[in-house]
XYZ file of C-alpha atoms in Angstrom:
213
model
C -7.004 -18.023 15.831
C -7.876 -14.976 13.735
C -7.583 -15.454 9.988
C -7.364 -12.973 7.151
C -9.952 -12.565 4.409
C -9.840 -10.960 0.982
C -11.741 -7.639 1.111
C -14.206 -6.792 -1.620
C -13.274 -4.057 -4.060
C -15.010 -0.723 -3.354
C -15.812 -0.390 -7.086
C -16.191 -2.583 -10.168
C -13.286 -3.734 -12.308
C -13.760 -0.965 -14.875
C -14.011 1.907 -12.384
C -10.433 3.124 -12.790
C -10.272 3.211 -16.585
C -8.365 4.480 -18.496
C -5.628 4.629 -15.834
C -5.944 0.919 -14.972
C -7.834 -1.456 -17.226
C -10.385 -3.976 -15.879
C -8.253 -7.034 -16.623
C -5.450 -5.761 -14.404
C -7.824 -4.928 -11.544
C -9.437 -8.378 -11.734
C -6.153 -10.288 -11.810
C -4.507 -8.041 -9.246
C -7.313 -8.348 -6.709
C -8.722 -11.817 -7.335
C -5.395 -13.600 -7.876
C -2.447 -11.667 -6.444
C -4.095 -10.137 -3.375
C -5.905 -13.403 -2.705
C -2.566 -15.220 -2.756
C -1.199 -12.956 -0.010
C -4.258 -13.630 2.137
C -3.861 -17.393 1.669
C -0.131 -17.157 2.299
C -0.630 -15.321 5.593
C -3.236 -17.824 6.792
C -1.141 -20.819 5.737
C 1.910 -19.424 7.522
C -0.062 -18.885 10.733
C -1.112 -22.540 10.597
C 2.495 -23.623 10.052
C 3.637 -21.529 13.014
C 0.930 -23.077 15.190
C 2.155 -26.526 14.172
C 5.737 -25.521 14.979
C 4.677 -24.380 18.460
C 2.721 -27.586 19.097
C 5.647 -29.777 18.070
C 8.413 -27.570 19.407
C 9.953 -27.816 15.940
C 11.724 -24.548 15.193
C 14.010 -25.496 12.317
C 12.021 -23.407 9.823
C 11.334 -20.427 12.093
C 13.347 -17.872 10.098
C 11.597 -18.712 6.846
C 8.163 -18.792 8.476
C 8.611 -15.395 10.112
C 9.782 -13.909 6.815
C 6.834 -15.478 4.990
C 4.363 -14.098 7.519
C 5.790 -10.584 7.199
C 5.760 -10.808 3.401
C 2.207 -12.091 3.002
C 0.689 -10.026 5.810
C 2.307 -6.819 4.554
C 1.115 -7.644 1.040
C -2.434 -8.077 2.338
C -2.387 -4.834 4.335
C -0.805 -2.695 1.615
C -3.217 -3.972 -1.020
C -6.193 -3.388 1.287
C -5.101 0.261 1.571
C -4.318 0.491 -2.154
C -7.838 -0.323 -3.351
C -9.382 2.388 -1.190
C -6.679 4.932 -2.054
C -8.082 5.024 -5.603
C -11.326 6.263 -7.129
C -12.545 6.895 -10.642
C -13.355 10.522 -9.851
C -10.171 11.301 -7.923
C -6.928 13.003 -8.802
C -5.760 16.583 -8.634
C -4.403 17.653 -5.280
C -5.953 17.864 -1.803
C -7.627 21.229 -1.218
C -9.356 22.860 1.731
C -12.353 23.484 -0.521
C -12.801 19.715 -0.806
C -12.752 19.200 2.954
C -9.180 17.851 3.108
C -7.406 21.009 4.207
C -5.635 19.370 7.171
C -4.003 16.872 4.837
C -3.060 19.605 2.365
C -1.471 21.645 5.174
C 0.451 18.626 6.461
C 1.823 17.885 2.996
C 2.933 21.498 2.556
C 4.538 21.562 6.010
C 6.316 18.218 5.582
C 7.477 18.591 1.974
C 7.454 22.331 1.282
C 4.753 22.081 -1.366
C 2.413 19.619 -3.020
C 4.640 19.685 -6.115
C 7.655 18.700 -4.022
C 5.732 15.882 -2.374
C 4.386 14.615 -5.699
C 7.857 14.579 -7.231
C 9.344 12.707 -4.257
C 6.648 10.021 -4.073
C 6.725 9.565 -7.850
C 10.494 9.068 -7.827
C 10.386 6.824 -4.764
C 7.764 4.535 -6.340
C 9.330 4.507 -9.806
C 12.871 3.781 -8.621
C 12.159 1.094 -6.022
C 14.564 -1.696 -6.873
C 12.743 -4.728 -8.250
C 9.229 -5.076 -6.887
C 7.908 -2.691 -4.279
C 5.847 0.312 -3.277
C 6.050 4.051 -2.862
C 4.344 5.082 0.373
C 3.190 8.286 2.061
C 3.191 7.583 5.786
C 2.435 9.380 9.028
C 5.450 9.183 11.339
C 4.258 9.497 14.961
C 7.576 10.396 16.619
C 7.901 13.683 14.718
C 4.218 14.048 13.824
C 5.131 14.666 10.188
C 4.473 12.939 6.893
C 7.301 11.032 5.217
C 7.768 9.176 1.930
C 9.081 5.634 2.122
C 10.170 2.932 -0.310
C 8.971 -0.566 0.458
C 10.983 -3.376 -1.133
C 8.742 -6.341 -1.962
C 6.308 -5.802 0.913
C 8.897 -5.085 3.595
C 11.963 -3.064 4.527
C 13.271 0.485 4.292
C 10.504 1.897 6.497
C 10.495 3.797 9.753
C 9.171 1.557 12.491
C 5.796 2.788 13.735
C 5.019 4.821 10.623
C 1.467 4.419 9.299
C 0.857 4.111 5.530
C -1.893 6.448 4.322
C -1.243 6.490 0.541
C 0.410 3.628 -1.335
C 1.494 3.303 -4.967
C 1.944 -0.304 -6.064
C 5.045 -0.555 -8.261
C 5.051 -4.339 -8.679
C 4.935 -5.389 -12.334
C 1.639 -7.225 -11.850
C 0.049 -3.833 -11.080
C 0.761 -2.377 -14.518
C 2.623 -4.627 -16.966
C -0.356 -5.783 -19.046
C -1.166 -2.163 -19.844
C 2.044 -0.159 -19.459
C 4.576 -2.890 -20.348
C 7.934 -1.960 -18.782
C 7.130 1.740 -18.446
C 6.773 1.888 -14.671
C 7.241 5.667 -14.625
C 4.280 6.154 -16.979
C 2.096 4.077 -14.676
C 3.132 6.013 -11.574
C 2.506 9.314 -13.358
C -0.964 8.098 -14.375
C -1.788 6.977 -10.832
C -2.083 10.582 -9.667
C -5.304 10.884 -11.689
C -7.114 8.348 -9.497
C -5.867 9.213 -5.993
C -8.768 9.287 -3.537
C -7.794 12.241 -1.347
C -10.875 11.798 0.838
C -9.642 8.334 1.810
C -6.066 9.551 2.346
C -7.324 12.400 4.540
C -9.365 9.998 6.694
C -6.326 7.791 7.173
C -4.196 10.802 8.088
C -6.728 11.974 10.672
C -6.992 8.482 12.180
C -3.204 8.091 12.380
C -2.840 11.457 14.149
C -5.617 10.604 16.590
C -3.895 7.336 17.551
C -0.392 8.821 17.725
C -0.143 8.521 21.511
C -0.979 4.833 21.304
C 1.389 4.214 18.395
C 4.279 6.245 19.764
C 7.091 3.845 20.630
C 9.998 6.257 21.078
C 10.514 9.511 23.042
């Protein structure tokens, strides 16, 4: 059975300073992300045991745990690559990400409108969660979603291409309870090259992903 592994960071712990300090990156990746990987693998083993024994009393909890840990692993794996120490600004054709820039303008009216919506979505997610820019294959447009914990409030089939982690463990050691300040600062490290690659890949696979007419 396939198991999940913790991916290596694409940079060192200090690469995103001053937006995110090294201590947060180390704890976030080595402890929190690692816990989601372990949780997903442990839950798969528990589901295998349930199948072998025909014991389904805990099925609801196991399915919820799998979704929680697996989504946490996937979203964090995107998150690390969505950031770079020399990122920020906005996507521009001059930087080779014109298709993404055009899609943002078409879907949200302007980059400023998109930035405001994703900022608000991430900063106002109730409790722990994420703000997400996703490609929605039914309409072929980009949408902003709120993800509660690691699940919920998403369009089925949509593909995350830019994620803002709004869990307290992502910022509290540095920003205390000022989640909005952290989200505002995140725009300075967005890796638009990575986001553009994810957008292109999602569009290319749209026919495979499309689940509704």
